[in-house]
Amino acid sequence: MTYSCLIVDDEPLAQELIEEYVSKIPELKVVGKCNNALEASSFLTKGKVDLLFLDINMPVIKGIQFFKTLVDKPQVIFTTAHREYALDGFEVSALDYLLKPIVFERFFLAAQKFFKAMEKKSTLEEKTLNEVVPIGEFVFVSQGHRKIKVELDKVKYIESFKDYIKIHTTTENIQVKENIGVFEKRLNTNFLRVHRSYIINMRYLTGYTKLDAEMGEQELPIGPSYREKVLSFFERLQVKNS
């Protein structure tokens, strides 16, 4: 498996060095380079990445402050030319920090920490394939001043719009003013994010292609940045049930 990396640094030479180091590790691939947090924010609205190489001391918005704003956080390795900033990175559960000028041996060790973290995550995902979620689990969602009960086993998929989500159930569609990334954390293991705008309930998955998840007559797109992981998950689910 190849993991996607985004480099965020206001120093072009630092970007080039990290990109060179990434190219030496076959499991990593640079999918973008940004000069500041605003560019990175725009990039991440178009899709997820697995790993951020994020400079701490950048103009306008510092790296740590930017990372705190992310709802759907990737793994992060901070970079800095100032040792005194390094400890700040661990406050946001950074995998590691790299002190500039970065040497490859140290970069390689940080990459190994990332691989171990992803292996642990994969093990947890594998475990969910064997979990039986009891029917009747539910969440409450806000509708004005009221809280409405939504039974998760009846939810087919969740769709995200600019400032709200729409919960598609077997009986009705419920519109809620909530971020899809925040709502995703409230769901059980039957649900899978397949696109930055869609979460599906695998109970209602009737088929799939490389581009779409089929939910009965409805076809939902599988986002490019989610595709490899989603298809791998579907294939493992298929093997388990065969």
PDB file of C-alpha atoms in Angstrom:
ATOM      1  CA  MET A   1       0.000   0.000   0.000  1.00  0.00           C
ATOM      2  CA  THR A   2       1.152   3.526  -0.806  1.00  0.00           C
ATOM      3  CA  TYR A   3       0.403   6.347   1.636  1.00  0.00           C
ATOM      4  CA  SER A   4      -0.240   9.904   0.482  1.00  0.00           C
ATOM      5  CA  CYS A   5       1.825  12.762   1.930  1.00  0.00           C
ATOM      6  CA  LEU A   6       1.299  16.520   1.946  1.00  0.00           C
ATOM      7  CA  ILE A   7       4.261  18.824   2.599  1.00  0.00           C
ATOM      8  CA  VAL A   8       3.452  22.194   4.181  1.00  0.00           C
ATOM      9  CA  ASP A   9       6.448  24.499   4.555  1.00  0.00           C
ATOM     10  CA  ASP A  10       7.180  28.103   3.601  1.00  0.00           C
ATOM     11  CA  GLU A  11      10.775  27.230   2.654  1.00  0.00           C
ATOM     12  CA  PRO A  12      11.133  25.845  -0.918  1.00  0.00           C
ATOM     13  CA  LEU A  13      14.427  24.123  -0.077  1.00  0.00           C
ATOM     14  CA  ALA A  14      12.822  22.344   2.874  1.00  0.00           C
ATOM     15  CA  GLN A  15       9.970  21.192   0.619  1.00  0.00           C
ATOM     16  CA  GLU A  16      12.427  19.829  -1.938  1.00  0.00           C
ATOM     17  CA  LEU A  17      14.457  17.977   0.687  1.00  0.00           C
ATOM     18  CA  ILE A  18      11.417  16.287   2.223  1.00  0.00           C
ATOM     19  CA  GLU A  19      10.122  15.370  -1.235  1.00  0.00           C
ATOM     20  CA  GLU A  20      13.515  13.837  -2.059  1.00  0.00           C
ATOM     21  CA  TYR A  21      13.475  11.809   1.163  1.00  0.00           C
ATOM     22  CA  VAL A  22       9.904  10.630   0.515  1.00  0.00           C
ATOM     23  CA  SER A  23      10.933   9.429  -2.957  1.00  0.00           C
ATOM     24  CA  LYS A  24      13.428   7.060  -1.312  1.00  0.00           C
ATOM     25  CA  ILE A  25      10.659   5.250   0.588  1.00  0.00           C
ATOM     26  CA  PRO A  26       8.430   3.291  -1.842  1.00  0.00           C
ATOM     27  CA  GLU A  27       5.441   3.193   0.509  1.00  0.00           C
ATOM     28  CA  LEU A  28       5.183   7.003   0.590  1.00  0.00           C
ATOM     29  CA  LYS A  29       4.070   9.358  -2.174  1.00  0.00           C
ATOM     30  CA  VAL A  30       3.937  13.171  -2.204  1.00  0.00           C
ATOM     31  CA  VAL A  31       0.543  14.286  -3.526  1.00  0.00           C
ATOM     32  CA  GLY A  32       0.962  17.991  -2.832  1.00  0.00           C
ATOM     33  CA  LYS A  33       3.182  20.792  -1.570  1.00  0.00           C
ATOM     34  CA  CYS A  34       1.871  23.957   0.087  1.00  0.00           C
ATOM     35  CA  ASN A  35       3.651  27.128   1.161  1.00  0.00           C
ATOM     36  CA  ASN A  36       1.369  27.970   4.080  1.00  0.00           C
ATOM     37  CA  ALA A  37      -1.598  26.841   6.140  1.00  0.00           C
ATOM     38  CA  LEU A  38      -4.168  28.575   3.922  1.00  0.00           C
ATOM     39  CA  GLU A  39      -2.981  26.670   0.859  1.00  0.00           C
ATOM     40  CA  ALA A  40      -2.994  23.441   2.864  1.00  0.00           C
ATOM     41  CA  SER A  41      -6.527  24.075   4.087  1.00  0.00           C
ATOM     42  CA  SER A  42      -7.708  24.537   0.500  1.00  0.00           C
ATOM     43  CA  PHE A  43      -5.871  21.385  -0.596  1.00  0.00           C
ATOM     44  CA  LEU A  44      -7.436  19.266   2.155  1.00  0.00           C
ATOM     45  CA  THR A  45     -10.975  20.316   1.224  1.00  0.00           C
ATOM     46  CA  LYS A  46     -10.463  18.356  -2.003  1.00  0.00           C
ATOM     47  CA  GLY A  47      -9.550  15.092  -0.296  1.00  0.00           C
ATOM     48  CA  LYS A  48      -7.779  13.361   2.557  1.00  0.00           C
ATOM     49  CA  VAL A  49      -4.097  12.585   2.928  1.00  0.00           C
ATOM     50  CA  ASP A  50      -2.487   9.988   5.161  1.00  0.00           C
ATOM     51  CA  LEU A  51       0.485  11.986   6.419  1.00  0.00           C
ATOM     52  CA  LEU A  52       1.303  15.668   6.881  1.00  0.00           C
ATOM     53  CA  PHE A  53       4.845  16.988   7.018  1.00  0.00           C
ATOM     54  CA  LEU A  54       4.001  20.282   8.679  1.00  0.00           C
ATOM     55  CA  ASP A  55       6.363  23.139   9.489  1.00  0.00           C
ATOM     56  CA  ILE A  56       5.683  24.614  12.921  1.00  0.00           C
ATOM     57  CA  ASN A  57       6.960  28.160  12.435  1.00  0.00           C
ATOM     58  CA  MET A  58       5.109  29.567   9.400  1.00  0.00           C
ATOM     59  CA  PRO A  59       3.812  33.099   8.777  1.00  0.00           C
ATOM     60  CA  VAL A  60       0.128  34.051   9.299  1.00  0.00           C
ATOM     61  CA  ILE A  61      -0.966  30.719  10.843  1.00  0.00           C
ATOM     62  CA  LYS A  62       1.497  28.544  12.748  1.00  0.00           C
ATOM     63  CA  GLY A  63       1.591  24.841  11.946  1.00  0.00           C
ATOM     64  CA  ILE A  64       0.276  23.651  15.304  1.00  0.00           C
ATOM     65  CA  GLN A  65      -2.602  26.143  15.301  1.00  0.00           C
ATOM     66  CA  PHE A  66      -3.528  25.039  11.783  1.00  0.00           C
ATOM     67  CA  PHE A  67      -3.452  21.366  12.721  1.00  0.00           C
ATOM     68  CA  LYS A  68      -5.781  22.009  15.661  1.00  0.00           C
ATOM     69  CA  THR A  69      -8.393  23.411  13.239  1.00  0.00           C
ATOM     70  CA  LEU A  70      -8.588  20.193  11.214  1.00  0.00           C
ATOM     71  CA  VAL A  71     -11.668  18.099  11.931  1.00  0.00           C
ATOM     72  CA  ASP A  72     -10.520  14.970  10.112  1.00  0.00           C
ATOM     73  CA  LYS A  73      -6.882  14.915  11.192  1.00  0.00           C
ATOM     74  CA  PRO A  74      -4.269  12.873   9.290  1.00  0.00           C
ATOM     75  CA  GLN A  75      -1.110  11.619  10.958  1.00  0.00           C
ATOM     76  CA  VAL A  76       1.372  14.469  11.361  1.00  0.00           C
ATOM     77  CA  ILE A  77       5.135  14.838  11.600  1.00  0.00           C
ATOM     78  CA  PHE A  78       6.173  18.374  12.487  1.00  0.00           C
ATOM     79  CA  THR A  79       9.309  20.019  11.150  1.00  0.00           C
ATOM     80  CA  THR A  80      11.083  22.979  12.739  1.00  0.00           C
ATOM     81  CA  ALA A  81      14.391  24.802  12.780  1.00  0.00           C
ATOM     82  CA  HIS A  82      13.895  25.657  16.449  1.00  0.00           C
ATOM     83  CA  ARG A  83      14.276  22.933  19.053  1.00  0.00           C
ATOM     84  CA  GLU A  84      12.204  24.915  21.577  1.00  0.00           C
ATOM     85  CA  TYR A  85       9.109  24.468  19.376  1.00  0.00           C
ATOM     86  CA  ALA A  86       9.409  20.692  19.219  1.00  0.00           C
ATOM     87  CA  LEU A  87       7.638  19.897  22.493  1.00  0.00           C
ATOM     88  CA  ASP A  88       4.606  21.878  21.337  1.00  0.00           C
ATOM     89  CA  GLY A  89       4.079  19.280  18.616  1.00  0.00           C
ATOM     90  CA  PHE A  90       3.427  16.498  21.086  1.00  0.00           C
ATOM     91  CA  GLU A  91       0.543  18.480  22.593  1.00  0.00           C
ATOM     92  CA  VAL A  92      -1.483  17.589  19.490  1.00  0.00           C
ATOM     93  CA  SER A  93      -0.412  13.922  19.401  1.00  0.00           C
ATOM     94  CA  ALA A  94       2.172  14.319  16.661  1.00  0.00           C
ATOM     95  CA  LEU A  95       3.924  11.143  15.569  1.00  0.00           C
ATOM     96  CA  ASP A  96       7.307  12.837  15.658  1.00  0.00           C
ATOM     97  CA  TYR A  97       9.143  16.066  14.965  1.00  0.00           C
ATOM     98  CA  LEU A  98      12.133  16.611  12.701  1.00  0.00           C
ATOM     99  CA  LEU A  99      14.717  19.246  13.518  1.00  0.00           C
ATOM    100  CA  LYS A 100      16.074  21.157  10.522  1.00  0.00           C
ATOM    101  CA  PRO A 101      18.385  20.601   8.772  1.00  0.00           C
ATOM    102  CA  ILE A 102      16.774  17.176   8.435  1.00  0.00           C
ATOM    103  CA  VAL A 103      19.040  14.189   7.827  1.00  0.00           C
ATOM    104  CA  PHE A 104      17.676  11.125   6.051  1.00  0.00           C
ATOM    105  CA  GLU A 105      18.448   8.690   8.883  1.00  0.00           C
ATOM    106  CA  ARG A 106      16.238  10.701  11.244  1.00  0.00           C
ATOM    107  CA  PHE A 107      13.556  11.085   8.558  1.00  0.00           C
ATOM    108  CA  PHE A 108      13.543   7.317   8.032  1.00  0.00           C
ATOM    109  CA  LEU A 109      12.951   6.680  11.752  1.00  0.00           C
ATOM    110  CA  ALA A 110       9.996   9.082  11.708  1.00  0.00           C
ATOM    111  CA  ALA A 111       8.569   7.249   8.689  1.00  0.00           C
ATOM    112  CA  GLN A 112       8.811   3.954  10.579  1.00  0.00           C
ATOM    113  CA  LYS A 113       6.734   5.459  13.400  1.00  0.00           C
ATOM    114  CA  PHE A 114       4.115   6.366  10.808  1.00  0.00           C
ATOM    115  CA  PHE A 115       4.038   2.842   9.384  1.00  0.00           C
ATOM    116  CA  LYS A 116       3.600   1.366  12.870  1.00  0.00           C
ATOM    117  CA  ALA A 117       0.717   3.761  13.544  1.00  0.00           C
ATOM    118  CA  MET A 118      -0.987   2.801  10.279  1.00  0.00           C
ATOM    119  CA  GLU A 119      -0.478  -0.898  10.997  1.00  0.00           C
ATOM    120  CA  LYS A 120      -2.175  -0.435  14.360  1.00  0.00           C
ATOM    121  CA  LYS A 121      -5.048   1.412  12.684  1.00  0.00           C
ATOM    122  CA  SER A 122      -5.398  -1.360  10.101  1.00  0.00           C
ATOM    123  CA  THR A 123      -5.547  -3.955  12.876  1.00  0.00           C
ATOM    124  CA  LEU A 124      -8.384  -2.045  14.532  1.00  0.00           C
ATOM    125  CA  GLU A 125     -10.248  -1.831  11.217  1.00  0.00           C
ATOM    126  CA  GLU A 126      -9.801  -5.570  10.736  1.00  0.00           C
ATOM    127  CA  LYS A 127     -11.265  -6.119  14.176  1.00  0.00           C
ATOM    128  CA  THR A 128     -14.418  -4.225  13.203  1.00  0.00           C
ATOM    129  CA  LEU A 129     -15.111  -6.827  10.509  1.00  0.00           C
ATOM    130  CA  ASN A 130     -15.703  -9.343  13.289  1.00  0.00           C
ATOM    131  CA  GLU A 131     -17.797  -7.109  15.516  1.00  0.00           C
ATOM    132  CA  VAL A 132     -21.547  -7.576  15.690  1.00  0.00           C
ATOM    133  CA  VAL A 133     -23.324  -4.282  16.258  1.00  0.00           C
ATOM    134  CA  PRO A 134     -26.601  -4.769  18.114  1.00  0.00           C
ATOM    135  CA  ILE A 135     -29.713  -3.581  16.294  1.00  0.00           C
ATOM    136  CA  GLY A 136     -31.283  -0.565  17.914  1.00  0.00           C
ATOM    137  CA  GLU A 137     -28.237   1.627  18.519  1.00  0.00           C
ATOM    138  CA  PHE A 138     -29.108   5.268  18.046  1.00  0.00           C
ATOM    139  CA  VAL A 139     -27.934   8.859  18.180  1.00  0.00           C
ATOM    140  CA  PHE A 140     -29.763  12.072  18.917  1.00  0.00           C
ATOM    141  CA  VAL A 141     -29.518  14.943  16.423  1.00  0.00           C
ATOM    142  CA  SER A 142     -30.569  18.560  16.831  1.00  0.00           C
ATOM    143  CA  GLN A 143     -33.525  20.023  14.946  1.00  0.00           C
ATOM    144  CA  GLY A 144     -33.953  23.550  16.213  1.00  0.00           C
ATOM    145  CA  HIS A 145     -34.599  23.289  19.946  1.00  0.00           C
ATOM    146  CA  ARG A 146     -35.525  19.599  19.705  1.00  0.00           C
ATOM    147  CA  LYS A 147     -33.410  16.463  19.824  1.00  0.00           C
ATOM    148  CA  ILE A 148     -34.515  13.747  17.409  1.00  0.00           C
ATOM    149  CA  LYS A 149     -33.675  10.082  17.878  1.00  0.00           C
ATOM    150  CA  VAL A 150     -32.145   8.395  14.827  1.00  0.00           C
ATOM    151  CA  GLU A 151     -31.811   4.604  14.836  1.00  0.00           C
ATOM    152  CA  LEU A 152     -28.500   3.785  13.163  1.00  0.00           C
ATOM    153  CA  ASP A 153     -29.624   0.457  11.700  1.00  0.00           C
ATOM    154  CA  LYS A 154     -32.165   2.419   9.620  1.00  0.00           C
ATOM    155  CA  VAL A 155     -29.626   4.926   8.273  1.00  0.00           C
ATOM    156  CA  LYS A 156     -28.610   4.079   4.680  1.00  0.00           C
ATOM    157  CA  TYR A 157     -26.073   6.846   4.140  1.00  0.00           C
ATOM    158  CA  ILE A 158     -25.117  10.368   5.185  1.00  0.00           C
ATOM    159  CA  GLU A 159     -24.593  13.140   2.647  1.00  0.00           C
ATOM    160  CA  SER A 160     -22.653  16.344   3.333  1.00  0.00           C
ATOM    161  CA  PHE A 161     -23.461  19.794   1.998  1.00  0.00           C
ATOM    162  CA  LYS A 162     -21.805  23.154   2.629  1.00  0.00           C
ATOM    163  CA  ASP A 163     -22.986  23.736   6.183  1.00  0.00           C
ATOM    164  CA  TYR A 164     -25.223  20.770   6.971  1.00  0.00           C
ATOM    165  CA  ILE A 165     -25.638  17.024   6.474  1.00  0.00           C
ATOM    166  CA  LYS A 166     -28.591  15.002   5.249  1.00  0.00           C
ATOM    167  CA  ILE A 167     -29.220  11.637   6.915  1.00  0.00           C
ATOM    168  CA  HIS A 168     -30.916   9.262   4.473  1.00  0.00           C
ATOM    169  CA  THR A 169     -32.886   6.586   6.331  1.00  0.00           C
ATOM    170  CA  THR A 170     -35.221   3.828   5.159  1.00  0.00           C
ATOM    171  CA  THR A 171     -38.246   6.005   5.957  1.00  0.00           C
ATOM    172  CA  GLU A 172     -37.181   9.658   5.715  1.00  0.00           C
ATOM    173  CA  ASN A 173     -34.387  12.156   5.107  1.00  0.00           C
ATOM    174  CA  ILE A 174     -33.263  14.232   8.080  1.00  0.00           C
ATOM    175  CA  GLN A 175     -31.383  17.495   7.623  1.00  0.00           C
ATOM    176  CA  VAL A 176     -28.986  18.419  10.428  1.00  0.00           C
ATOM    177  CA  LYS A 177     -26.676  21.410  10.834  1.00  0.00           C
ATOM    178  CA  GLU A 178     -23.499  19.479  11.637  1.00  0.00           C
ATOM    179  CA  ASN A 179     -20.087  18.777  10.118  1.00  0.00           C
ATOM    180  CA  ILE A 180     -19.808  15.321   8.524  1.00  0.00           C
ATOM    181  CA  GLY A 181     -16.398  14.696  10.124  1.00  0.00           C
ATOM    182  CA  VAL A 182     -17.797  15.395  13.588  1.00  0.00           C
ATOM    183  CA  PHE A 183     -20.883  13.260  12.943  1.00  0.00           C
ATOM    184  CA  GLU A 184     -18.732  10.388  11.653  1.00  0.00           C
ATOM    185  CA  LYS A 185     -17.182   9.996  15.110  1.00  0.00           C
ATOM    186  CA  ARG A 186     -20.623   9.300  16.582  1.00  0.00           C
ATOM    187  CA  LEU A 187     -21.315   6.341  14.299  1.00  0.00           C
ATOM    188  CA  ASN A 188     -20.722   2.653  14.920  1.00  0.00           C
ATOM    189  CA  THR A 189     -18.480   0.340  12.920  1.00  0.00           C
ATOM    190  CA  ASN A 190     -21.125  -0.464  10.291  1.00  0.00           C
ATOM    191  CA  PHE A 191     -20.428   2.937   8.746  1.00  0.00           C
ATOM    192  CA  LEU A 192     -17.637   3.732   6.303  1.00  0.00           C
ATOM    193  CA  ARG A 193     -16.475   7.049   4.848  1.00  0.00           C
ATOM    194  CA  VAL A 194     -16.196   6.609   1.059  1.00  0.00           C
ATOM    195  CA  HIS A 195     -15.982  10.248  -0.018  1.00  0.00           C
ATOM    196  CA  ARG A 196     -15.492  13.608   1.629  1.00  0.00           C
ATOM    197  CA  SER A 197     -19.256  14.087   1.182  1.00  0.00           C
ATOM    198  CA  TYR A 198     -20.564  10.563   1.861  1.00  0.00           C
ATOM    199  CA  ILE A 199     -20.643   7.980   4.655  1.00  0.00           C
ATOM    200  CA  ILE A 200     -22.405   4.687   3.944  1.00  0.00           C
ATOM    201  CA  ASN A 201     -23.978   2.032   6.143  1.00  0.00           C
ATOM    202  CA  MET A 202     -22.506  -1.246   4.894  1.00  0.00           C
ATOM    203  CA  ARG A 203     -25.727  -3.051   5.789  1.00  0.00           C
ATOM    204  CA  TYR A 204     -27.240  -1.413   2.693  1.00  0.00           C
ATOM    205  CA  LEU A 205     -24.282  -1.856   0.327  1.00  0.00           C
ATOM    206  CA  THR A 206     -25.566  -3.956  -2.611  1.00  0.00           C
ATOM    207  CA  GLY A 207     -22.521  -3.748  -4.881  1.00  0.00           C
ATOM    208  CA  TYR A 208     -19.588  -1.603  -5.879  1.00  0.00           C
ATOM    209  CA  THR A 209     -17.211  -0.628  -8.675  1.00  0.00           C
ATOM    210  CA  LYS A 210     -13.886   1.174  -8.515  1.00  0.00           C
ATOM    211  CA  LEU A 211     -15.790   4.453  -8.793  1.00  0.00           C
ATOM    212  CA  ASP A 212     -19.084   3.922  -6.970  1.00  0.00           C
ATOM    213  CA  ALA A 213     -20.717   2.292  -3.959  1.00  0.00           C
ATOM    214  CA  GLU A 214     -24.133   0.904  -4.888  1.00  0.00           C
ATOM    215  CA  MET A 215     -26.815   1.417  -2.262  1.00  0.00           C
ATOM    216  CA  GLY A 216     -29.790  -0.239  -3.938  1.00  0.00           C
ATOM    217  CA  GLU A 217     -30.784   2.052  -6.796  1.00  0.00           C
ATOM    218  CA  GLN A 218     -28.533   4.841  -5.510  1.00  0.00           C
ATOM    219  CA  GLU A 219     -24.907   5.050  -6.678  1.00  0.00           C
ATOM    220  CA  LEU A 220     -22.576   7.088  -4.461  1.00  0.00           C
ATOM    221  CA  PRO A 221     -19.104   8.163  -5.652  1.00  0.00           C
ATOM    222  CA  ILE A 222     -15.972   6.768  -4.037  1.00  0.00           C
ATOM    223  CA  GLY A 223     -13.558   9.689  -3.638  1.00  0.00           C
ATOM    224  CA  PRO A 224     -10.098   9.375  -5.243  1.00  0.00           C
ATOM    225  CA  SER A 225      -8.314   9.891  -1.924  1.00  0.00           C
ATOM    226  CA  TYR A 226     -10.503   7.233  -0.237  1.00  0.00           C
ATOM    227  CA  ARG A 227     -10.539   4.703  -3.095  1.00  0.00           C
ATOM    228  CA  GLU A 228      -7.598   2.463  -2.196  1.00  0.00           C
ATOM    229  CA  LYS A 229      -8.647   2.025   1.433  1.00  0.00           C
ATOM    230  CA  VAL A 230     -12.364   1.639   0.659  1.00  0.00           C
ATOM    231  CA  LEU A 231     -11.849  -0.995  -2.042  1.00  0.00           C
ATOM    232  CA  SER A 232      -9.396  -2.859   0.183  1.00  0.00           C
ATOM    233  CA  PHE A 233     -11.972  -2.842   2.983  1.00  0.00           C
ATOM    234  CA  PHE A 234     -14.727  -4.085   0.640  1.00  0.00           C
ATOM    235  CA  GLU A 235     -12.489  -6.906  -0.607  1.00  0.00           C
ATOM    236  CA  ARG A 236     -11.630  -8.011   2.932  1.00  0.00           C
ATOM    237  CA  LEU A 237     -15.319  -7.911   3.832  1.00  0.00           C
ATOM    238  CA  GLN A 238     -16.083 -10.049   0.785  1.00  0.00           C
ATOM    239  CA  VAL A 239     -13.450 -12.636   1.753  1.00  0.00           C
ATOM    240  CA  LYS A 240     -14.788 -12.787   5.310  1.00  0.00           C
ATOM    241  CA  ASN A 241     -18.344 -13.441   4.091  1.00  0.00           C
ATOM    242  CA  SER A 242     -17.434 -15.917   1.335  1.00  0.00           C
TER     243      SER A 242
END
